[in-house]
């Protein structure tokens, strides 16, 4: 968790906060409960805005709680987010009281205080949470001057789907019957360049751009799909056909062609190299017959259904996910 917007709110079971973080992903190898959010010790409801292995965002419904400060944590198969100051939400005095059945009408002009995420590929499929004040259910939003579909959440939050446009910075402006939000740095969104086209060069060149494997994606190109993560770099391997094989792995993803022993048991390989085991968070393989991604998660071998495969096959291509840290790292396979 890297930020909560707003970091304080009335905790009456009706307010949403936007949670920004990394590696916010519900993994496909389980039943959809592999991404959970807690405020304090309570499991809470959330709506995904953007999810992936890079920057992502969720809208989190704050439950009814007494005044105080509570930790917001996210759980996935990789573990629980560390406790950091950025994950604290403060329930204001008076929180816990029931919301009014007839809330006071909004009369102030709208203002935008933040957007989550603040950048992304503007291909027409992105969702962005707009945070601020003075929002109404009839609000309209422009994205770089073009109208964007709006989903109203409450007077402080709407979710928009920006239209497709070229890379560059744009302003988000929200209009109600009371006026239009002023143009400030808080409403700036950066449209990024799209991922490199399919048809990546083979692993071993050290230059392939390698997009992150998208669980649930379709097609045979390991890099297509609906949830691209942060880009990686192609791995390198030595040309030897016998003896040790060395893979150079980059944060976050590296595409390799397995040249080690056929049917090598992954758990045994990682047990023999604790340093690498501590850095690898997942290994992905796209099954062209089933048209789905299959994943292996170190440490989950004893969890039924957690891993789709347990061995590496000679000549097959895999995406190796590396946790943040010094990069690159070398994986030497006997």
PDB file of C-alpha atoms in Angstrom, residues 94-276:
ATOM      1  CA  UNK A  94     -18.463  11.026  15.123  1.00  0.00           C
ATOM      2  CA  UNK A  95     -17.668   8.107  12.854  1.00  0.00           C
ATOM      3  CA  UNK A  96     -19.868   5.126  13.498  1.00  0.00           C
ATOM      4  CA  UNK A  97     -23.094   7.076  13.553  1.00  0.00           C
ATOM      5  CA  UNK A  98     -25.690   6.086  10.992  1.00  0.00           C
ATOM      6  CA  UNK A  99     -25.731   8.188   7.831  1.00  0.00           C
ATOM      7  CA  UNK A 100     -28.612  10.564   7.343  1.00  0.00           C
ATOM      8  CA  UNK A 101     -31.448   9.159   5.255  1.00  0.00           C
ATOM      9  CA  UNK A 102     -31.676  12.543   3.538  1.00  0.00           C
ATOM     10  CA  UNK A 103     -28.138  13.886   3.123  1.00  0.00           C
ATOM     11  CA  UNK A 104     -27.760  17.607   2.717  1.00  0.00           C
ATOM     12  CA  UNK A 105     -27.804  18.731  -0.921  1.00  0.00           C
ATOM     13  CA  UNK A 106     -24.470  19.555  -2.516  1.00  0.00           C
ATOM     14  CA  UNK A 107     -24.278  23.291  -3.162  1.00  0.00           C
ATOM     15  CA  UNK A 108     -20.515  23.904  -3.401  1.00  0.00           C
ATOM     16  CA  UNK A 109     -18.629  23.870  -6.695  1.00  0.00           C
ATOM     17  CA  UNK A 110     -16.736  20.610  -7.298  1.00  0.00           C
ATOM     18  CA  UNK A 111     -13.004  20.310  -6.702  1.00  0.00           C
ATOM     19  CA  UNK A 112     -10.611  17.481  -7.574  1.00  0.00           C
ATOM     20  CA  UNK A 113      -8.014  16.561  -4.941  1.00  0.00           C
ATOM     21  CA  UNK A 114      -6.480  13.490  -6.596  1.00  0.00           C
ATOM     22  CA  UNK A 115      -6.797  10.763  -9.224  1.00  0.00           C
ATOM     23  CA  UNK A 116      -5.904   7.090  -8.950  1.00  0.00           C
ATOM     24  CA  UNK A 117      -3.996   5.947 -10.902  1.00  0.00           C
ATOM     25  CA  UNK A 118      -2.334   9.094 -12.206  1.00  0.00           C
ATOM     26  CA  UNK A 119      -1.017   7.474 -15.383  1.00  0.00           C
ATOM     27  CA  UNK A 120      -1.840   4.608 -17.721  1.00  0.00           C
ATOM     28  CA  UNK A 121      -2.281   3.535 -21.331  1.00  0.00           C
ATOM     29  CA  UNK A 122      -5.270   5.438 -22.713  1.00  0.00           C
ATOM     30  CA  UNK A 123      -6.721   2.695 -24.916  1.00  0.00           C
ATOM     31  CA  UNK A 124     -10.362   3.081 -23.862  1.00  0.00           C
ATOM     32  CA  UNK A 125     -10.304   0.244 -21.326  1.00  0.00           C
ATOM     33  CA  UNK A 126      -8.682   2.065 -18.392  1.00  0.00           C
ATOM     34  CA  UNK A 127     -10.620   3.061 -15.261  1.00  0.00           C
ATOM     35  CA  UNK A 128      -9.623   6.038 -13.118  1.00  0.00           C
ATOM     36  CA  UNK A 129     -10.960   7.018  -9.689  1.00  0.00           C
ATOM     37  CA  UNK A 130     -11.439  10.774  -9.327  1.00  0.00           C
ATOM     38  CA  UNK A 131     -11.397  12.054  -5.750  1.00  0.00           C
ATOM     39  CA  UNK A 132     -12.460  15.391  -4.365  1.00  0.00           C
ATOM     40  CA  UNK A 133     -15.568  17.165  -3.088  1.00  0.00           C
ATOM     41  CA  UNK A 134     -18.854  18.564  -4.326  1.00  0.00           C
ATOM     42  CA  UNK A 135     -19.577  15.677  -6.707  1.00  0.00           C
ATOM     43  CA  UNK A 136     -23.181  14.876  -7.641  1.00  0.00           C
ATOM     44  CA  UNK A 137     -24.859  11.936  -9.350  1.00  0.00           C
ATOM     45  CA  UNK A 138     -25.427  14.073 -12.465  1.00  0.00           C
ATOM     46  CA  UNK A 139     -21.764  15.112 -12.742  1.00  0.00           C
ATOM     47  CA  UNK A 140     -20.067  15.061 -16.146  1.00  0.00           C
ATOM     48  CA  UNK A 141     -16.343  14.675 -16.692  1.00  0.00           C
ATOM     49  CA  UNK A 142     -14.042  15.668 -19.517  1.00  0.00           C
ATOM     50  CA  UNK A 143     -10.703  13.983 -20.109  1.00  0.00           C
ATOM     51  CA  UNK A 144      -8.443  16.253 -22.080  1.00  0.00           C
ATOM     52  CA  UNK A 145     -11.568  18.013 -23.317  1.00  0.00           C
ATOM     53  CA  UNK A 146     -13.348  14.807 -24.414  1.00  0.00           C
ATOM     54  CA  UNK A 147     -16.351  13.439 -22.544  1.00  0.00           C
ATOM     55  CA  UNK A 148     -15.670  10.386 -20.367  1.00  0.00           C
ATOM     56  CA  UNK A 149     -18.295   7.933 -19.029  1.00  0.00           C
ATOM     57  CA  UNK A 150     -18.856   8.478 -15.282  1.00  0.00           C
ATOM     58  CA  UNK A 151     -19.888   6.117 -12.478  1.00  0.00           C
ATOM     59  CA  UNK A 152     -20.968   8.067  -9.390  1.00  0.00           C
ATOM     60  CA  UNK A 153     -19.854   6.605  -6.034  1.00  0.00           C
ATOM     61  CA  UNK A 154     -20.496   9.437  -3.594  1.00  0.00           C
ATOM     62  CA  UNK A 155     -19.950  13.171  -3.146  1.00  0.00           C
ATOM     63  CA  UNK A 156     -16.209  12.565  -2.917  1.00  0.00           C
ATOM     64  CA  UNK A 157     -15.603   9.853  -5.534  1.00  0.00           C
ATOM     65  CA  UNK A 158     -16.475   9.029  -9.127  1.00  0.00           C
ATOM     66  CA  UNK A 159     -14.935   6.448 -11.463  1.00  0.00           C
ATOM     67  CA  UNK A 160     -14.404   7.344 -15.109  1.00  0.00           C
ATOM     68  CA  UNK A 161     -13.371   5.401 -18.215  1.00  0.00           C
ATOM     69  CA  UNK A 162     -11.139   7.757 -20.233  1.00  0.00           C
ATOM     70  CA  UNK A 163     -11.537   7.666 -24.016  1.00  0.00           C
ATOM     71  CA  UNK A 164      -8.656   6.480 -26.172  1.00  0.00           C
ATOM     72  CA  UNK A 165      -6.052   9.103 -26.985  1.00  0.00           C
ATOM     73  CA  UNK A 166      -2.377   9.552 -27.791  1.00  0.00           C
ATOM     74  CA  UNK A 167       0.324   9.621 -25.079  1.00  0.00           C
ATOM     75  CA  UNK A 168       0.727  12.876 -23.202  1.00  0.00           C
ATOM     76  CA  UNK A 169      -0.598  14.809 -20.211  1.00  0.00           C
ATOM     77  CA  UNK A 170      -4.257  15.804 -19.990  1.00  0.00           C
ATOM     78  CA  UNK A 171      -6.534  17.567 -17.507  1.00  0.00           C
ATOM     79  CA  UNK A 172      -9.562  15.957 -15.884  1.00  0.00           C
ATOM     80  CA  UNK A 173     -12.396  18.417 -15.207  1.00  0.00           C
ATOM     81  CA  UNK A 174     -15.653  17.645 -13.412  1.00  0.00           C
ATOM     82  CA  UNK A 175     -18.812  19.679 -13.867  1.00  0.00           C
ATOM     83  CA  UNK A 176     -22.021  19.818 -11.810  1.00  0.00           C
ATOM     84  CA  UNK A 177     -24.898  22.283 -11.627  1.00  0.00           C
ATOM     85  CA  UNK A 178     -22.731  24.221  -9.169  1.00  0.00           C
ATOM     86  CA  UNK A 179     -19.793  24.761 -11.499  1.00  0.00           C
ATOM     87  CA  UNK A 180     -16.652  23.138 -12.932  1.00  0.00           C
ATOM     88  CA  UNK A 181     -13.640  22.016 -10.950  1.00  0.00           C
ATOM     89  CA  UNK A 182     -10.676  24.395 -11.239  1.00  0.00           C
ATOM     90  CA  UNK A 183      -7.676  23.251 -13.254  1.00  0.00           C
ATOM     91  CA  UNK A 184      -4.952  22.232 -10.771  1.00  0.00           C
ATOM     92  CA  UNK A 185      -1.988  19.808 -10.780  1.00  0.00           C
ATOM     93  CA  UNK A 186      -4.196  17.377  -8.813  1.00  0.00           C
ATOM     94  CA  UNK A 187      -6.255  16.659 -11.934  1.00  0.00           C
ATOM     95  CA  UNK A 188      -3.326  15.925 -14.282  1.00  0.00           C
ATOM     96  CA  UNK A 189      -3.285  12.475 -15.898  1.00  0.00           C
ATOM     97  CA  UNK A 190      -0.453  11.101 -18.047  1.00  0.00           C
ATOM     98  CA  UNK A 191      -1.343   8.840 -20.971  1.00  0.00           C
ATOM     99  CA  UNK A 192       1.507   6.395 -21.471  1.00  0.00           C
ATOM    100  CA  UNK A 193       2.735   4.745 -24.643  1.00  0.00           C
ATOM    101  CA  UNK A 194       1.185   1.314 -25.239  1.00  0.00           C
ATOM    102  CA  UNK A 195       3.128  -1.868 -24.626  1.00  0.00           C
ATOM    103  CA  UNK A 196       5.446  -3.035 -27.411  1.00  0.00           C
ATOM    104  CA  UNK A 197       3.694  -4.997 -30.175  1.00  0.00           C
ATOM    105  CA  UNK A 198       3.485  -8.767 -30.114  1.00  0.00           C
ATOM    106  CA  UNK A 199       6.087 -10.931 -31.771  1.00  0.00           C
ATOM    107  CA  UNK A 200       8.862 -10.478 -29.230  1.00  0.00           C
ATOM    108  CA  UNK A 201      12.387 -11.634 -30.139  1.00  0.00           C
ATOM    109  CA  UNK A 202      13.432 -14.936 -28.585  1.00  0.00           C
ATOM    110  CA  UNK A 203      14.811 -15.061 -25.069  1.00  0.00           C
ATOM    111  CA  UNK A 204      18.559 -14.883 -24.950  1.00  0.00           C
ATOM    112  CA  UNK A 205      18.938 -11.634 -26.872  1.00  0.00           C
ATOM    113  CA  UNK A 206      18.775  -9.565 -23.701  1.00  0.00           C
ATOM    114  CA  UNK A 207      16.701  -6.940 -25.525  1.00  0.00           C
ATOM    115  CA  UNK A 208      13.187  -8.339 -25.723  1.00  0.00           C
ATOM    116  CA  UNK A 209      10.734  -5.988 -23.993  1.00  0.00           C
ATOM    117  CA  UNK A 210       8.650  -8.772 -22.434  1.00  0.00           C
ATOM    118  CA  UNK A 211       5.263  -7.644 -21.146  1.00  0.00           C
ATOM    119  CA  UNK A 212       3.969  -9.133 -17.909  1.00  0.00           C
ATOM    120  CA  UNK A 213       1.843 -12.274 -18.204  1.00  0.00           C
ATOM    121  CA  UNK A 214      -1.828 -11.364 -17.854  1.00  0.00           C
ATOM    122  CA  UNK A 215      -3.734 -14.015 -15.894  1.00  0.00           C
ATOM    123  CA  UNK A 216      -6.959 -14.680 -17.689  1.00  0.00           C
ATOM    124  CA  UNK A 217      -5.615 -13.374 -21.004  1.00  0.00           C
ATOM    125  CA  UNK A 218      -6.352 -14.988 -24.327  1.00  0.00           C
ATOM    126  CA  UNK A 219      -4.307 -15.818 -27.360  1.00  0.00           C
ATOM    127  CA  UNK A 220      -0.937 -17.435 -27.753  1.00  0.00           C
ATOM    128  CA  UNK A 221       1.330 -14.444 -27.349  1.00  0.00           C
ATOM    129  CA  UNK A 222       2.721 -14.427 -23.773  1.00  0.00           C
ATOM    130  CA  UNK A 223       2.256 -10.745 -23.222  1.00  0.00           C
ATOM    131  CA  UNK A 224      -1.255 -10.231 -24.515  1.00  0.00           C
ATOM    132  CA  UNK A 225      -4.345 -10.257 -22.332  1.00  0.00           C
ATOM    133  CA  UNK A 226      -6.399  -7.911 -20.243  1.00  0.00           C
ATOM    134  CA  UNK A 227      -4.137  -7.043 -17.324  1.00  0.00           C
ATOM    135  CA  UNK A 228      -0.650  -6.146 -18.505  1.00  0.00           C
ATOM    136  CA  UNK A 229       1.777  -5.419 -15.691  1.00  0.00           C
ATOM    137  CA  UNK A 230       4.984  -3.482 -15.736  1.00  0.00           C
ATOM    138  CA  UNK A 231       7.355  -4.236 -18.630  1.00  0.00           C
ATOM    139  CA  UNK A 232      10.347  -6.466 -18.155  1.00  0.00           C
ATOM    140  CA  UNK A 233      13.472  -7.246 -20.126  1.00  0.00           C
ATOM    141  CA  UNK A 234      14.393 -10.393 -21.993  1.00  0.00           C
ATOM    142  CA  UNK A 235      16.626 -12.776 -20.111  1.00  0.00           C
ATOM    143  CA  UNK A 236      19.947 -14.132 -21.246  1.00  0.00           C
ATOM    144  CA  UNK A 237      21.278 -17.635 -21.019  1.00  0.00           C
ATOM    145  CA  UNK A 238      24.580 -19.199 -21.853  1.00  0.00           C
ATOM    146  CA  UNK A 239      24.729 -21.239 -25.058  1.00  0.00           C
ATOM    147  CA  UNK A 240      25.953 -24.433 -23.434  1.00  0.00           C
ATOM    148  CA  UNK A 241      23.760 -27.473 -23.953  1.00  0.00           C
ATOM    149  CA  UNK A 242      25.342 -29.377 -21.084  1.00  0.00           C
ATOM    150  CA  UNK A 243      26.447 -28.277 -17.664  1.00  0.00           C
ATOM    151  CA  UNK A 244      25.232 -25.195 -15.796  1.00  0.00           C
ATOM    152  CA  UNK A 245      22.823 -22.751 -17.442  1.00  0.00           C
ATOM    153  CA  UNK A 246      22.751 -19.126 -16.308  1.00  0.00           C
ATOM    154  CA  UNK A 247      19.656 -16.939 -16.618  1.00  0.00           C
ATOM    155  CA  UNK A 248      19.851 -13.183 -16.097  1.00  0.00           C
ATOM    156  CA  UNK A 249      16.577 -12.069 -14.535  1.00  0.00           C
ATOM    157  CA  UNK A 250      15.285  -8.513 -14.439  1.00  0.00           C
ATOM    158  CA  UNK A 251      12.657  -6.778 -12.319  1.00  0.00           C
ATOM    159  CA  UNK A 252       9.724  -7.257 -12.811  1.00  0.00           C
ATOM    160  CA  UNK A 253       9.371  -9.951 -15.509  1.00  0.00           C
ATOM    161  CA  UNK A 254      11.810 -11.833 -17.713  1.00  0.00           C
ATOM    162  CA  UNK A 255      10.853 -14.166 -20.557  1.00  0.00           C
ATOM    163  CA  UNK A 256      13.124 -17.213 -20.811  1.00  0.00           C
ATOM    164  CA  UNK A 257      13.232 -20.444 -22.785  1.00  0.00           C
ATOM    165  CA  UNK A 258      14.006 -23.270 -20.355  1.00  0.00           C
ATOM    166  CA  UNK A 259      17.334 -24.893 -21.273  1.00  0.00           C
ATOM    167  CA  UNK A 260      17.893 -26.653 -17.957  1.00  0.00           C
ATOM    168  CA  UNK A 261      17.034 -30.284 -17.151  1.00  0.00           C
ATOM    169  CA  UNK A 262      13.736 -31.475 -18.602  1.00  0.00           C
ATOM    170  CA  UNK A 263      10.992 -32.018 -16.012  1.00  0.00           C
ATOM    171  CA  UNK A 264      13.105 -30.284 -13.369  1.00  0.00           C
ATOM    172  CA  UNK A 265      11.200 -29.998 -10.069  1.00  0.00           C
ATOM    173  CA  UNK A 266      10.935 -26.267  -9.358  1.00  0.00           C
ATOM    174  CA  UNK A 267      10.827 -26.651  -5.574  1.00  0.00           C
ATOM    175  CA  UNK A 268      14.109 -28.593  -5.654  1.00  0.00           C
ATOM    176  CA  UNK A 269      15.794 -26.029  -7.903  1.00  0.00           C
ATOM    177  CA  UNK A 270      14.798 -23.164  -5.618  1.00  0.00           C
ATOM    178  CA  UNK A 271      15.679 -25.063  -2.427  1.00  0.00           C
ATOM    179  CA  UNK A 272      19.204 -25.417  -3.805  1.00  0.00           C
ATOM    180  CA  UNK A 273      19.430 -21.645  -4.316  1.00  0.00           C
ATOM    181  CA  UNK A 274      17.846 -19.762  -1.350  1.00  0.00           C
ATOM    182  CA  UNK A 275      18.866 -16.376  -2.759  1.00  0.00           C
ATOM    183  CA  UNK A 276      16.926 -16.918  -5.967  1.00  0.00           C
TER     184      UNK A 276
END
